Structure formats: structure tokens, C-alpha cells
XYZ file of C-alpha atoms in Angstrom:
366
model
C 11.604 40.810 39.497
C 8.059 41.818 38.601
C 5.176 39.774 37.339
C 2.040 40.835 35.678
C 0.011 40.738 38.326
C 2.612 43.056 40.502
C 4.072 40.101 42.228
C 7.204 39.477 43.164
C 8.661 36.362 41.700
C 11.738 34.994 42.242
C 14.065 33.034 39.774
C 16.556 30.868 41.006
C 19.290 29.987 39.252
C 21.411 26.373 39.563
C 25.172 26.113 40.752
C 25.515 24.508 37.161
C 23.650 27.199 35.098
C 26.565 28.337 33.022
C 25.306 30.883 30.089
C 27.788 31.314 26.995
C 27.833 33.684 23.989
C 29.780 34.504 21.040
C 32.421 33.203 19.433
C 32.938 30.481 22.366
C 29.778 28.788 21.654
C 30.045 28.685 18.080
C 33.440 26.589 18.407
C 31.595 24.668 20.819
C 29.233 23.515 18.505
C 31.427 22.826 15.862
C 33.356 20.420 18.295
C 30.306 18.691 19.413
C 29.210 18.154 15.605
C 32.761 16.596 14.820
C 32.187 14.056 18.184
C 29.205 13.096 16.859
C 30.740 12.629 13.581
C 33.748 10.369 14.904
C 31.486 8.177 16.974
C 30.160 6.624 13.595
C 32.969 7.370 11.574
C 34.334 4.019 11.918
C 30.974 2.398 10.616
C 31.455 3.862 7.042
C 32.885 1.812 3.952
C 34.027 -1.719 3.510
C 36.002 -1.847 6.295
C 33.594 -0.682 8.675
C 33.198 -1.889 11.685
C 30.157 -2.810 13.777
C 29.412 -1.445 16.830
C 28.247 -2.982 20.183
C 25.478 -0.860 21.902
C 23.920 -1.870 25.286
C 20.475 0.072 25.415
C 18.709 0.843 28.810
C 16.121 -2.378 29.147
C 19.674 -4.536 29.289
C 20.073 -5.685 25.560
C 22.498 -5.859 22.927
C 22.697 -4.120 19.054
C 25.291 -5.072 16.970
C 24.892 -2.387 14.024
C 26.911 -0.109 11.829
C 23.783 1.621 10.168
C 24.310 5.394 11.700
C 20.600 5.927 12.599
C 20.513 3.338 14.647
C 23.609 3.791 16.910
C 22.779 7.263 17.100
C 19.242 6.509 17.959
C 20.502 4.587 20.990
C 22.689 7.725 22.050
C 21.888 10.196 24.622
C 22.988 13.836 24.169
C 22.563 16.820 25.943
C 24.394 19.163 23.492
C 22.166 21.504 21.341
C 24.562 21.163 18.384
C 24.854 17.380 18.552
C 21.449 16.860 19.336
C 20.329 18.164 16.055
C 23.128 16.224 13.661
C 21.383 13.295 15.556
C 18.348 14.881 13.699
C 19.733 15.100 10.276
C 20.486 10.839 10.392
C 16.889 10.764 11.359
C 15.645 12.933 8.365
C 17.776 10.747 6.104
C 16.404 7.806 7.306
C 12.983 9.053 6.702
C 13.187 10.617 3.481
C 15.728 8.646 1.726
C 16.335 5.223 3.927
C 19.506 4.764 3.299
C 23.259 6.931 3.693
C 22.466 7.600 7.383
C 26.635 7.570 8.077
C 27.907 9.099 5.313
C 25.616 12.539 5.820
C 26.521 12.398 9.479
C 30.290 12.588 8.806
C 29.709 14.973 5.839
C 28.064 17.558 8.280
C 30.810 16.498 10.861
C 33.217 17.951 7.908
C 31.274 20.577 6.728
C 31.344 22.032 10.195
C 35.076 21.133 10.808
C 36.068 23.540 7.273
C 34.246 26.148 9.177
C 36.501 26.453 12.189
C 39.469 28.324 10.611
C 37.101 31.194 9.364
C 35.439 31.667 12.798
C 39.085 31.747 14.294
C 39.910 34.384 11.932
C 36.960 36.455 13.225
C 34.886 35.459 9.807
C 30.945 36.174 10.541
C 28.862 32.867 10.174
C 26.382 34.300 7.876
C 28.944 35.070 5.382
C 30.425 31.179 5.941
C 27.088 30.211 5.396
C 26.295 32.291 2.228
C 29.340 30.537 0.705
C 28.458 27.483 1.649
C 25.037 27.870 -0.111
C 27.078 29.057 -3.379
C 28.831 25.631 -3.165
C 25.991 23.530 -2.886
C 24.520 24.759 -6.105
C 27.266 24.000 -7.846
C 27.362 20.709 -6.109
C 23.676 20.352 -7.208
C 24.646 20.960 -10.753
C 27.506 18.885 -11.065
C 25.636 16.159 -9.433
C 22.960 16.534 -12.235
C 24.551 17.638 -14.834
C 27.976 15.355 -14.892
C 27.771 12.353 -12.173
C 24.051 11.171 -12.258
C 22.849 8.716 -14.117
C 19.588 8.267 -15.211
C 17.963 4.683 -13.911
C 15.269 2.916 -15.410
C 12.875 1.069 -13.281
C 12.017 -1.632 -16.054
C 15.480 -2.257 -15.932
C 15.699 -5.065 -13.377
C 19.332 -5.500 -13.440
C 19.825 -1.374 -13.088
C 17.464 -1.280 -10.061
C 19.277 -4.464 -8.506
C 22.921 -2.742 -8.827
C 20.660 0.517 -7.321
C 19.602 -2.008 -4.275
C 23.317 -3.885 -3.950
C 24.931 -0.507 -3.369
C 22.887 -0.382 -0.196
C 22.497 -3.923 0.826
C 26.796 -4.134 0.432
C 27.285 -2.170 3.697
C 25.327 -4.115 5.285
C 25.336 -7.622 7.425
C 23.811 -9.455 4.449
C 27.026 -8.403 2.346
C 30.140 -9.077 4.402
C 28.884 -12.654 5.368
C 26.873 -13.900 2.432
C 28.105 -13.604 -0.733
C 25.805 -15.206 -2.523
C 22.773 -13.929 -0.600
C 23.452 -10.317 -1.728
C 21.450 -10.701 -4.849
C 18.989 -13.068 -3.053
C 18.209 -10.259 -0.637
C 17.741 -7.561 -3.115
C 15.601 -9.229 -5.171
C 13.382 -9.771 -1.998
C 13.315 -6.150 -1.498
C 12.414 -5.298 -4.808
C 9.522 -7.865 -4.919
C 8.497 -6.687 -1.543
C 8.595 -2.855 -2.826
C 7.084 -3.510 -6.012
C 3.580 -5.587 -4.245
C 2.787 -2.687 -1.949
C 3.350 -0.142 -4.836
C -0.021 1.691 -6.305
C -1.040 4.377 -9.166
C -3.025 6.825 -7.777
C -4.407 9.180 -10.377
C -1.579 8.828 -12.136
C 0.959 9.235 -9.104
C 2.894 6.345 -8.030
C 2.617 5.975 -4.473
C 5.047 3.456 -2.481
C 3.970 3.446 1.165
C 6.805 0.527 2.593
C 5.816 1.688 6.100
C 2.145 1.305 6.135
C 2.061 -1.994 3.674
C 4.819 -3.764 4.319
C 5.331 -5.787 7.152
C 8.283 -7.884 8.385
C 7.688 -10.897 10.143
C 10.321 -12.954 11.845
C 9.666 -16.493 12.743
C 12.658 -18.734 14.869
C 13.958 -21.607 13.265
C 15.477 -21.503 9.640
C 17.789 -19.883 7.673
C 17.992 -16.914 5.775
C 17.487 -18.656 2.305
C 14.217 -19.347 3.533
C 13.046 -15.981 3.918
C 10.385 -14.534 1.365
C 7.993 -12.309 -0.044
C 4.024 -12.993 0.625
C 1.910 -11.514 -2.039
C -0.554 -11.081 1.020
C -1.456 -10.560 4.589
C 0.676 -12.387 7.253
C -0.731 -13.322 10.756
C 0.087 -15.203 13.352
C -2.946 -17.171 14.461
C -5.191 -19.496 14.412
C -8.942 -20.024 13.995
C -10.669 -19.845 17.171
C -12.086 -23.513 16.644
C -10.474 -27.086 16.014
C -13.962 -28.043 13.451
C -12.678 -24.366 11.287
C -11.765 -24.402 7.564
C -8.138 -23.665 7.462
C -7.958 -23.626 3.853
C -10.518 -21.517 1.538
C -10.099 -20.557 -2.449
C -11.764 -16.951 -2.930
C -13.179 -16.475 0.325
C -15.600 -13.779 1.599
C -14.065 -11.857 4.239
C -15.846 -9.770 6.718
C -13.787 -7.642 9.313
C -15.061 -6.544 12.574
C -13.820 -4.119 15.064
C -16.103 -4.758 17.886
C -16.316 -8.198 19.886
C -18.337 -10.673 19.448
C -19.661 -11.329 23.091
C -21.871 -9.786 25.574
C -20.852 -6.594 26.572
C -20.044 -6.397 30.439
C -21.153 -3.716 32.268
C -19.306 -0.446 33.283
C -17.443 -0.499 36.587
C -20.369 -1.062 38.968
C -23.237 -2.499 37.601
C -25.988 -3.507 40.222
C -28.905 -6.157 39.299
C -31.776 -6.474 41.995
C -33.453 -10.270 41.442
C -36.677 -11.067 43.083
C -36.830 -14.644 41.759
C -34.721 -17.248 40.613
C -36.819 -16.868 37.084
C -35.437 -13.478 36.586
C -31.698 -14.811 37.397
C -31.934 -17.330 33.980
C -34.015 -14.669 31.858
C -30.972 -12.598 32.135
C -28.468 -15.257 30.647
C -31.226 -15.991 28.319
C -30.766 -12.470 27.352
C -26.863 -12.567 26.673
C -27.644 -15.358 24.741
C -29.991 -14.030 22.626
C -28.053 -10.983 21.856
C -24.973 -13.009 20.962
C -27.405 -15.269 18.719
C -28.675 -12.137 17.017
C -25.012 -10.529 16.604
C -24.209 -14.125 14.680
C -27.612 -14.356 12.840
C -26.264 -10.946 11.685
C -22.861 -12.056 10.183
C -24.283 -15.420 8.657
C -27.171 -13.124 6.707
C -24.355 -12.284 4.389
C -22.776 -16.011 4.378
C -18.856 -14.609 4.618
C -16.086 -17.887 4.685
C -13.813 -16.024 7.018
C -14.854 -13.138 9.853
C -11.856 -11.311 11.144
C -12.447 -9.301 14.554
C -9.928 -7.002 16.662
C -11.562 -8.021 19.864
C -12.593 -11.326 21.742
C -15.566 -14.362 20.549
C -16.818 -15.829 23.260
C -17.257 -19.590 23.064
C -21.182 -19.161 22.322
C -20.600 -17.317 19.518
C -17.768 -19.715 17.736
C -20.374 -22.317 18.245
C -22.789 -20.563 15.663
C -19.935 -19.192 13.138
C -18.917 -22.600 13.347
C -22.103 -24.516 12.473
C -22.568 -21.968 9.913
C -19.006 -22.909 8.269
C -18.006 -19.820 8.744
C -13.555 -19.378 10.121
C -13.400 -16.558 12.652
C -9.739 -15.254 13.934
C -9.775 -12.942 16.940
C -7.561 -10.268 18.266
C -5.722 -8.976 15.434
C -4.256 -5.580 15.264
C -5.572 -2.419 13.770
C -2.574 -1.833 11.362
C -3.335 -5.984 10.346
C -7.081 -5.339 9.519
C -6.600 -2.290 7.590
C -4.097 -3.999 5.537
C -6.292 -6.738 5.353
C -9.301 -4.428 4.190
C -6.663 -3.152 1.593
C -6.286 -6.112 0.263
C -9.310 -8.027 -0.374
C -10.788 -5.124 -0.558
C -13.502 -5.344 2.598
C -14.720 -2.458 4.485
C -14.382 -2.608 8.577
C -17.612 -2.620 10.173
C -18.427 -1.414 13.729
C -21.495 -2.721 14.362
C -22.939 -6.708 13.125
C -26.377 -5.121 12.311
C -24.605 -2.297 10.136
C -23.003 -4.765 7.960
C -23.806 -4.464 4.424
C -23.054 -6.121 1.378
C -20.380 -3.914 -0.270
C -18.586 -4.200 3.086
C -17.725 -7.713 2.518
C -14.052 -8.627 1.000
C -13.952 -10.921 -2.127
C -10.771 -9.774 -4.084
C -7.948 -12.534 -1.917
C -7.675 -15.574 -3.533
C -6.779 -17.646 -0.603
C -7.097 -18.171 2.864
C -4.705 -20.616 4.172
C -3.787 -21.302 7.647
C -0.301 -23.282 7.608
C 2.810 -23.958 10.336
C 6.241 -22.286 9.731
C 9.181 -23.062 11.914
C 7.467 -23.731 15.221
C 4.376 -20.993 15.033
């Protein structure tokens, strides 16, 4: 073979390469799709079954929710490797029937066999199968839907049960089921906005599960807030403040250290203090900053050195340190603060006053 450039180039081909056309490959596929298919079949209905999964770093799932087993599978097969994709689409766009449109594409491909054994081409299969699916459409509308309405607590519970009954919560505890669906509702219906008129439900972005050791599951619930695990950075902090002004940061509080080699040439022992004079003063200004707009709380993703707690602290100010970008923006989101990069580009719109608490208390053992 020829390249571009007039250059021979060679292609090698494996022992293994094996290349397969026709109606061979299009059997193939329909097998794979039905494996797939009867690897979670048994996790489907109220019999199912759970199954045990061992995933590379060593642990153990116990699951019968189809995404997730088939997450934790590894396929080579073009055919199965895309029903894999359809459990991930459903999980995605809907969140729930994961199984059941795993083993309906399993079937939907298994009907198909006879017709490419009688020499049937697949777009024709396919052009039927598009007829049907209209009609299922309609009769899905038209016949078997029923309309829900979300004021309806009771109708949106019996919505929730349907998918909770699959699952762990309702084999075991019977009276948890509606326990647990009213926590998802409440949890649904705090992140849930009206945006121009659009109801917008972002669960992935806003809500946030947190799970603590030590209790039980009646103890679980819904915050109507932010959820962190930490503490203020010093023992002489207010851990408890009624509408407090928040500030978030998302640069440290402390000097900056220099880049990988930083060189310093001293001629006296003067210059040696003048220089921690200097870190000093710039922490001193960062603070004077922050306590020109007397916040109750600061909030930063990166580190406060100890110099700088000292001045929050005699200010009566309650910093917390390291907390993660997805926590601050939810944070922002909620008491409605702005982050600021820089202390000396802080402003007064950028400070949070909408939360009506800030309360540091001990759950379990954190």
C-alpha cells in the first residue's frame, strides 16, 4: 500500500482480526442484545433478585437497579455495548425503568430473528417496527395514561411508590416505603425553581446526599439548606448565627508561596524580619478587607493560615476552609452571595443575606 506522500506503508493485521459481514453479523448482534438482556432479567419484578457484583478496586454491590450492574460490566461487543447505552440514557432522562427497557430491547431484537432467517431486509423490519411504535404511542396516550396532578400529594406519592417498590427500601421496610417517598418528594420539591415561567428541577446540581455512620434509616431527612461537613477553623468561633452575612471566597487566605524556585538574596538580618513583616502585612490587609463589609460567616475553597483566623476571629467573624466548588456554588445559590476572587474586589452586593441560619451541630459521630 501507498500513502500520500508516495510511501510505502505497511498494515499488519492480528492472528485474531476476524472481519464478518452480512447476515452472520446481524444474528450476532441480535444474540449479544438477548445476553445482555438475560443478565438482568432476573432483577425485574417482585421477585427479583439482587445481584452480587465484585468491581475492580476489590468491593462489593449488592443491586438489582439495571444501570448499575450494567455499569459495572465490561463488554467488547458492538451490539451489547450500545444496549448498555440505552440503560444509561434511561437513567439520565427518565431515572427510573433502567431493567425493564433493557429486556424490552433484548425482546424487540429477539422478534427480529425469524425475519432475518427468512432472508427479510432489516430496513423493512425496522420500518415496521416504527409503524408499531406509533400505535404504541397512541394507545399509550390515548387509552392507558393517566393524567397526574402535582398538587395532588397522594397521586404523586403512588407516582414515587411505583419506583421506590422495586427497590431495597420496599422488600425490607414496609412501613418505610411511604417514609422514603415523602423524603424524595420534599427533597425534589426544595431544589425546584420557576424560571420565566419554566419549571426547572435540577436534582443533580442541587441536591446532595450525605451519608453519615451511625443511625437508622428513620433518621434520615431532608435539609431545607446547605450540608457540610466541617467545622470552624477556631475553638473562640460562633457556631450558631440567626440571618447571617455570608461572604464566599475562592482564593486562600494566606501568603502566597512562591513558584517552584524562588531565590531571596539578604544582606542583613534587618531585611530577613522586613520580609515576614511583609507576609504579615499582606495577610492583615486581605482581613482588613473582609471585616470592611462586617460578614458573620466567610466561606473559602482554599486554606487560612493561623494569622489570619486570629483577625476573623477578633473581628467575630466564623470562617470554614476547604470546601468544594459544587458546595460554594450551592451555597451562593442559596443565600444568595456572589463568589469573589479577590478580598479587595469584594463588594457589597456580593455578600449573602437570604439563609436564615448558620448552625454548626454533631450528627452520629461527625
Amino acid at each position: 500500500m501507498y500513502g500520500f506522500g508516495g510511501q510505502p506503508q505497511i498494515l499488519v493485521l492480528s492472528q485474531n482480526t476476524k472481519r464478518e459481514s452480512g447476515r452472520k453479523v446481524q444474528l450476532n448482534n441480535v444474540r449479544a442484545a438477548k445476553a445482555v438482556a438475560d443478565v438482568i432479567r432476573t432483577c425485574l419484578g417482585p421477585r427479583a433478585m439482587l445481584k452480587m457484583l465484585m468491581n475492580p478496586m476489590g468491593s462489593i454491590v449488592m443491586t438489582n437497579d439495571g444501570n448499575a450492574i450494567l455499569r459495572e460490566i465490561t463488554v467488547q461487543h458492538p451490539a451489547a455495548k450500545s444496549m448498555i447505552e440505552i440503560s444509561r440514557t434511561q437513567d439520565e432522562e427518565v431515572g427510573d425503568g433502567t431493567t425493564s427497557v433493557i429486556i424490552l430491547a433484548g425482546e424487540l431484537m429477539a422478534c427480529s430473528q425469524p425475519f432475518l432467517e427468512q432472508n427479510i431486509h432489516p430496513t423493512v423490519i425496522i420500518s415496521a417496527y416504527r409503524h408499531s411504535l406509533e400505535d404504541m404511542v397512541r394507545i399509550l396516550r390515548d387509552e392507558i395514561a393517566i393524567p397526574v396532578d402535582l398538587n395532588d400529594e397522594q397521586q404523586v406519592v403512588n407516582v414515587i411508590k411505583s419506583c421506590i417498590g422495586t427497590k431495597m427500601l420496599g422488600k425490607w421496610y414496609d412501613g418505610l416505603g411511604d417514609f422514603a417517598c415523602q423524603l424524595g418528594l420534599k427533597a425534589v420539591r426544595t431544589v425546584s425553581l420557576e424560571v420565566n415561567g419554566r419549571k426547572e428541577v435540577d436534582i443533580k446540581k442541587y441536591a446532595k446526599v450525605e451519608k453519615i455512620p451511625g443511625g437508622s434509616i428513620e433518621q434520615s431527612r431532608v435539609l431545607s439548606g446547605i450540608m457540610l461537613n466541617k467545622d470552624v477553623t477556631h475553638s473562640r468561633m460562633r457556631r450558631y448565627i440567626e440571618n447571617p452575612r455570608i461572604l464566599l471566597i475562592d482564593s486562600g487566605l494566606e501568603y502566597k508561596k512562591g513558584e517552584s524556585q524562588t531565590e531571596i538574596e539578604i544582606s542583613k538580618e534587618e531585611d530577613f524580619s522586613r520580609l515576614l513583616e511583609i507576609e504579615e502585612e499582606y495577610i492583615q490587609q486581605m482581613c482588613a478587607d473582609i471585616i470592611k463589609f462586617k460578614p458573620d460567616v466567610v466561606i473559602t475553597e482554599k486554606g487560612i493560615s493561623d494569622l489570619a483566623q486570629h483577625y476573623l476571629m477578633k473581628a467575630n467573624i466564623s470562617c470554614i476552609r476547604r470546601v468544594k466548588k459544587t458546595d460554594n456554588t450551592r451555597i451562593a445559590r442559596a443565600c444568595g452571595a456572589t463568589i469573589v476572587n479577590r478580598t479587595e474586589e469584594i463588594k457589597e452586593e456580593d455578600i449573602g443575606t437570604e439563609a436564615g441560619l448558620f448552625e454548626i451541630v454533631k450528627i452520629g459521630d461527625e
